[in-house]
DNA sequence: TAGTTATTGCAAATCGTTTGCAGTAACAGG
DNA sequence: CCTGTTACTGCAAACGATTTGCAATAACTA
């Protein structure tokens, strides 16, 4: 399993880009920050290692990774209006967002694809991408609420 | 079929609110503006009837309608970061957004609900709401692109 | 080791939306 | 109708998330 840092390095090499210390720190943060962080969350993590790094550098790096197809930006409702960044997995997947703690759970379901094709047939529209997001309470927040 | 204007009127009456000329114009705009307008689109429409109406009044009215459960706000990816407003239909439904002309097509599919319950069982999370959005090209934009 | 230029930090701009405030106009009651 | 109370308005300024212009810096190349 190749890390984001490795993928980005290869990408940079092939286009005359430069691997800066800031980029390395951001990429390493993304690699160990498991889930679906906001830019602020990445920024907070990265600042622990380099106090002088700037939020706009974080954004520029994230947007570059997005352009290169190495991560994708997602915007969930019921989660303010900030973007969350998702390491691009090899397979399509969908999300559950806990409205309380903002935890994201990924899942997949075979029926989703067939819903798309049945919609395509009925509407004659061409589907290019799918966003399926469930909102609710994760197991933890449910039990926390009962108390 | 009761119009939004009628529903809002009833709601206002029951809570000491006032039916102003601005609200009437906005509600009438929403009633004939068929689909899923942004606040700006509503604003542009109402300005034709009342030059002096203010964008913040449009927002305040839309948010009030949202709170009253008469419309809902939706945020689609690939559509900038503005909200779109959806007259609350009696039944749950889902959306297709044309990435080119921003037309919205509504649809439903019986399998969607069973996907939710199967996710609930596997994850032990409690699903409260669902957002299912397809992105792609509507029939019109497809043929326009072929030429 | 020096030169080219991609990348940075910073501050200011942007975009969609919200808010504080003083003035205006609904509408209830006389 | 007239009047008083106060919900609602327009305006301007604040907002949060993100983007951008620019001059200084630091990767890489040769
Ligand atoms: Mn994901
Ligand atoms: Mn709709
Ligand atoms: Zn939770
Ligand atoms: Zn279209």
Tab-separated table of N, CA, C and O (backbone and C1' of nucleotides) in Angstrom, chain A residues 4 20-30 33 37-67 71 73 83-85, chain C residues 7-11, chain D residues 17-21:
chain	number	residue	atom	x	y	z
A	4	UNK	N	0.297	8.416	0.664
A	4	UNK	CA	0.041	9.639	-0.084
A	4	UNK	C	1.349	10.339	-0.399
A	4	UNK	O	1.553	10.862	-1.501
A	20	UNK	N	8.643	20.276	-0.865
A	20	UNK	CA	9.093	21.185	0.182
A	20	UNK	C	8.872	20.565	1.551
A	20	UNK	O	8.139	19.587	1.677
A	21	UNK	N	9.482	21.163	2.563
A	21	UNK	CA	9.306	20.630	3.919
A	21	UNK	C	7.836	20.740	4.334
A	21	UNK	O	7.294	19.833	4.977
A	22	UNK	N	7.185	21.830	3.916
A	22	UNK	CA	5.777	21.999	4.272
A	22	UNK	C	4.917	20.897	3.678
A	22	UNK	O	4.072	20.309	4.367
A	23	UNK	N	5.144	20.627	2.409
A	23	UNK	CA	4.345	19.587	1.754
A	23	UNK	C	4.554	18.243	2.424
A	23	UNK	O	3.614	17.480	2.636
A	24	UNK	N	5.818	17.962	2.759
A	24	UNK	CA	6.089	16.669	3.373
A	24	UNK	C	5.309	16.536	4.681
A	24	UNK	O	4.666	15.523	4.934
A	25	UNK	N	5.332	17.589	5.490
A	25	UNK	CA	4.620	17.542	6.769
A	25	UNK	C	3.117	17.371	6.563
A	25	UNK	O	2.459	16.580	7.242
A	26	UNK	N	2.573	18.097	5.606
A	26	UNK	CA	1.136	17.997	5.341
A	26	UNK	C	0.770	16.598	4.874
A	26	UNK	O	-0.201	15.996	5.343
A	27	UNK	N	1.586	16.048	3.980
A	27	UNK	CA	1.299	14.712	3.446
A	27	UNK	C	1.400	13.660	4.535
A	27	UNK	O	0.571	12.744	4.609
A	28	UNK	N	2.400	13.795	5.396
A	28	UNK	CA	2.526	12.836	6.485
A	28	UNK	C	1.338	12.951	7.442
A	28	UNK	O	0.822	11.952	7.932
A	29	UNK	N	0.895	14.176	7.677
A	29	UNK	CA	-0.286	14.366	8.527
A	29	UNK	C	-1.494	13.669	7.918
A	29	UNK	O	-2.229	12.955	8.603
A	30	UNK	N	-1.697	13.850	6.622
A	30	UNK	CA	-2.830	13.208	5.957
A	30	UNK	C	-2.721	11.695	6.034
A	30	UNK	O	-3.721	10.994	6.160
A	33	UNK	N	-3.467	10.922	9.909
A	33	UNK	CA	-4.808	11.396	10.271
A	33	UNK	C	-5.786	10.504	9.519
A	33	UNK	O	-6.061	10.712	8.345
A	37	UNK	N	-10.534	14.708	7.486
A	37	UNK	CA	-10.279	15.954	8.194
A	37	UNK	C	-10.681	17.182	7.380
A	37	UNK	O	-10.672	17.164	6.156
A	38	UNK	N	-11.024	18.248	8.096
A	38	UNK	CA	-11.183	19.547	7.465
A	38	UNK	C	-9.797	20.165	7.289
A	38	UNK	O	-8.814	19.692	7.872
A	39	UNK	N	-9.727	21.246	6.507
A	39	UNK	CA	-8.451	21.930	6.313
A	39	UNK	C	-7.903	22.432	7.645
A	39	UNK	O	-6.707	22.328	7.917
A	40	UNK	N	-8.782	22.938	8.476
A	40	UNK	CA	-8.385	23.404	9.815
A	40	UNK	C	-7.770	22.280	10.636
A	40	UNK	O	-6.767	22.479	11.325
A	41	UNK	N	-8.386	21.111	10.575
A	41	UNK	CA	-7.879	19.978	11.340
A	41	UNK	C	-6.489	19.579	10.858
A	41	UNK	O	-5.600	19.270	11.661
A	42	UNK	N	-6.301	19.585	9.547
A	42	UNK	CA	-4.971	19.303	9.001
A	42	UNK	C	-3.986	20.366	9.485
A	42	UNK	O	-2.887	20.062	9.950
A	43	UNK	N	-4.435	21.615	9.396
A	43	UNK	CA	-3.612	22.752	9.813
A	43	UNK	C	-3.179	22.627	11.271
A	43	UNK	O	-1.996	22.788	11.606
A	44	UNK	N	-4.120	22.299	12.151
A	44	UNK	CA	-3.798	22.153	13.571
A	44	UNK	C	-2.769	21.047	13.797
A	44	UNK	O	-1.871	21.185	14.625
A	45	UNK	N	-2.921	19.978	13.066
A	45	UNK	CA	-1.984	18.856	13.197
A	45	UNK	C	-0.589	19.237	12.747
A	45	UNK	O	0.412	18.926	13.401
A	46	UNK	N	-0.568	19.936	11.625
A	46	UNK	CA	0.689	20.283	10.989
A	46	UNK	C	1.450	21.329	11.800
A	46	UNK	O	2.674	21.326	11.866
A	47	UNK	N	0.702	22.199	12.466
A	47	UNK	CA	1.339	23.268	13.239
A	47	UNK	C	2.141	22.711	14.404
A	47	UNK	O	3.077	23.347	14.888
A	48	UNK	N	1.779	21.535	14.880
A	48	UNK	CA	2.526	20.917	15.974
A	48	UNK	C	3.970	20.652	15.557
A	48	UNK	O	4.879	20.663	16.385
A	49	UNK	N	4.172	20.437	14.280
A	49	UNK	CA	5.509	20.099	13.796
A	49	UNK	C	6.240	21.306	13.225
A	49	UNK	O	7.471	21.360	13.236
A	50	UNK	N	5.477	22.256	12.672
A	50	UNK	CA	6.087	23.456	12.097
A	50	UNK	C	5.181	24.641	12.379
A	50	UNK	O	4.200	24.871	11.680
A	51	UNK	N	5.554	25.369	13.421
A	51	UNK	CA	4.763	26.506	13.892
A	51	UNK	C	4.500	27.542	12.803
A	51	UNK	O	3.470	28.200	12.811
A	52	UNK	N	5.404	27.655	11.838
A	52	UNK	CA	5.324	28.774	10.895
A	52	UNK	C	4.544	28.442	9.622
A	52	UNK	O	4.394	29.279	8.748
A	53	UNK	N	4.077	27.236	9.541
A	53	UNK	CA	3.329	26.854	8.344
A	53	UNK	C	2.019	27.624	8.283
A	53	UNK	O	1.428	27.941	9.306
A	54	UNK	N	1.596	27.923	7.077
A	54	UNK	CA	0.442	28.799	6.898
A	54	UNK	C	-0.776	28.057	6.379
A	54	UNK	O	-0.659	27.139	5.569
A	55	UNK	N	-1.960	28.504	6.834
A	55	UNK	CA	-3.196	27.841	6.415
A	55	UNK	C	-3.351	27.837	4.900
A	55	UNK	O	-3.829	26.860	4.320
A	56	UNK	N	-2.912	28.911	4.258
A	56	UNK	CA	-3.088	28.938	2.802
A	56	UNK	C	-2.219	27.898	2.111
A	56	UNK	O	-2.578	27.382	1.061
A	57	UNK	N	-1.099	27.567	2.715
A	57	UNK	CA	-0.258	26.495	2.168
A	57	UNK	C	-0.961	25.151	2.297
A	57	UNK	O	-0.906	24.320	1.388
A	58	UNK	N	-1.631	24.960	3.418
A	58	UNK	CA	-2.402	23.730	3.596
A	58	UNK	C	-3.467	23.629	2.510
A	58	UNK	O	-3.597	22.604	1.841
A	59	UNK	N	-4.211	24.715	2.314
A	59	UNK	CA	-5.238	24.701	1.280
A	59	UNK	C	-4.642	24.441	-0.093
A	59	UNK	O	-5.160	23.655	-0.876
A	60	UNK	N	-3.534	25.141	-0.404
A	60	UNK	CA	-2.948	24.962	-1.729
A	60	UNK	C	-2.526	23.518	-1.951
A	60	UNK	O	-2.738	22.955	-3.033
A	61	UNK	N	-1.983	22.904	-0.918
A	61	UNK	CA	-1.555	21.511	-1.049
A	61	UNK	C	-2.755	20.584	-1.220
A	61	UNK	O	-2.758	19.700	-2.076
A	62	UNK	N	-3.785	20.827	-0.414
A	62	UNK	CA	-4.972	19.982	-0.520
A	62	UNK	C	-5.611	20.092	-1.900
A	62	UNK	O	-5.987	19.096	-2.509
A	63	UNK	N	-5.691	21.321	-2.412
A	63	UNK	CA	-6.321	21.508	-3.724
A	63	UNK	C	-5.482	20.895	-4.830
A	63	UNK	O	-6.004	20.388	-5.816
A	64	UNK	N	-4.160	20.957	-4.637
A	64	UNK	CA	-3.297	20.336	-5.633
A	64	UNK	C	-3.489	18.824	-5.639
A	64	UNK	O	-3.635	18.195	-6.694
A	65	UNK	N	-3.538	18.227	-4.443
A	65	UNK	CA	-3.777	16.784	-4.334
A	65	UNK	C	-5.114	16.405	-4.963
A	65	UNK	O	-5.240	15.366	-5.615
A	66	UNK	N	-6.099	17.279	-4.763
A	66	UNK	CA	-7.405	17.022	-5.346
A	66	UNK	C	-7.322	17.007	-6.874
A	66	UNK	O	-7.827	16.103	-7.532
A	67	UNK	N	-6.640	18.005	-7.408
A	67	UNK	CA	-6.478	18.100	-8.861
A	67	UNK	C	-5.765	16.879	-9.429
A	67	UNK	O	-6.079	16.412	-10.520
A	71	UNK	N	-6.698	12.893	-3.601
A	71	UNK	CA	-7.719	12.987	-2.553
A	71	UNK	C	-8.961	13.602	-3.195
A	71	UNK	O	-8.901	14.089	-4.322
A	73	UNK	N	-12.449	16.247	-2.263
A	73	UNK	CA	-13.084	17.134	-1.296
A	73	UNK	C	-14.555	16.788	-1.209
A	73	UNK	O	-15.200	16.559	-2.228
A	83	UNK	N	-15.181	22.170	3.800
A	83	UNK	CA	-14.896	20.936	3.089
A	83	UNK	C	-14.194	19.948	4.003
A	83	UNK	O	-13.480	20.329	4.929
A	84	UNK	N	-14.382	18.683	3.703
A	84	UNK	CA	-13.607	17.611	4.328
A	84	UNK	C	-12.845	16.894	3.232
A	84	UNK	O	-13.318	16.798	2.109
A	85	UNK	N	-11.657	16.411	3.571
A	85	UNK	CA	-10.802	15.831	2.545
A	85	UNK	C	-10.629	14.345	2.774
A	85	UNK	O	-10.356	13.900	3.890
C	7	DT	P	5.779	23.718	-7.254
C	7	DT	O5'	5.914	24.650	-5.965
C	7	DT	C5'	6.896	24.310	-4.992
C	7	DT	C4'	6.848	25.338	-3.880
C	7	DT	C3'	5.475	25.501	-3.222
C	7	DT	O3'	5.615	25.096	-1.866
C	7	DT	C1'	6.525	27.591	-3.619
C	8	DT	P	4.442	25.228	-0.813
C	8	DT	O5'	4.860	26.531	-0.014
C	8	DT	C5'	5.972	26.493	0.868
C	8	DT	C4'	6.267	27.905	1.331
C	8	DT	C3'	5.173	28.470	2.227
C	8	DT	O3'	5.619	28.394	3.578
C	8	DT	C1'	5.906	30.045	0.533
C	9	DG	P	4.555	28.527	4.749
C	9	DG	O5'	4.558	30.107	4.982
C	9	DG	C5'	5.707	30.736	5.508
C	9	DG	C4'	5.456	32.231	5.610
C	9	DG	C3'	4.265	32.616	6.502
C	9	DG	O3'	4.673	33.738	7.285
C	9	DG	C1'	3.914	33.442	4.280
C	10	DC	P	3.794	34.289	8.483
C	10	DC	O5'	3.091	35.573	7.850
C	10	DC	C5'	3.873	36.498	7.087
C	10	DC	C4'	2.962	37.384	6.274
C	10	DC	C3'	1.652	37.755	6.970
C	10	DC	O3'	1.652	39.150	7.220
C	10	DC	C1'	1.314	37.202	4.684
C	11	DA	P	0.421	39.824	8.108
C	11	DA	O5'	-0.276	40.751	7.016
C	11	DA	C5'	0.437	41.110	5.835
C	11	DA	C4'	-0.545	41.596	4.789
C	11	DA	C3'	-1.835	42.163	5.376
C	11	DA	O3'	-2.288	43.223	4.555
C	11	DA	C1'	-2.366	40.306	4.043
D	17	DA	P	-15.281	28.257	9.641
D	17	DA	O5'	-15.017	28.088	8.080
D	17	DA	C5'	-16.040	27.572	7.254
D	17	DA	C4'	-15.613	27.755	5.829
D	17	DA	C3'	-14.270	27.090	5.501
D	17	DA	O3'	-14.469	26.261	4.375
D	17	DA	C1'	-14.300	29.353	4.788
D	18	DT	P	-13.274	25.354	3.832
D	18	DT	O5'	-12.650	26.281	2.689
D	18	DT	C5'	-13.498	26.721	1.643
D	18	DT	C4'	-12.835	27.826	0.859
D	18	DT	C3'	-11.493	27.452	0.229
D	18	DT	O3'	-11.719	27.292	-1.168
D	18	DT	C1'	-11.539	29.688	1.071
D	19	DT	P	-10.523	27.032	-2.157
D	19	DT	O5'	-10.084	28.510	-2.572
D	19	DT	C5'	-11.060	29.383	-3.079
D	19	DT	C4'	-10.412	30.694	-3.493
D	19	DT	C3'	-9.178	30.542	-4.391
D	19	DT	O3'	-9.435	31.365	-5.518
D	19	DT	C1'	-8.707	31.969	-2.566
D	20	DT	P	-8.408	31.441	-6.722
D	20	DT	O5'	-7.566	32.754	-6.391
D	20	DT	C5'	-8.239	33.985	-6.223
D	20	DT	C4'	-7.230	35.070	-5.895
D	20	DT	C3'	-5.954	35.026	-6.746
D	20	DT	O3'	-5.799	36.298	-7.339
D	20	DT	C1'	-5.436	35.205	-4.445
D	21	DG	P	-4.737	36.539	-8.505
D	21	DG	O5'	-3.820	37.728	-7.961
D	21	DG	C5'	-4.395	38.835	-7.251
D	21	DG	C4'	-3.290	39.713	-6.688
D	21	DG	C3'	-2.022	39.797	-7.539
D	21	DG	O3'	-1.492	41.116	-7.384
D	21	DG	C1'	-1.522	38.730	-5.470
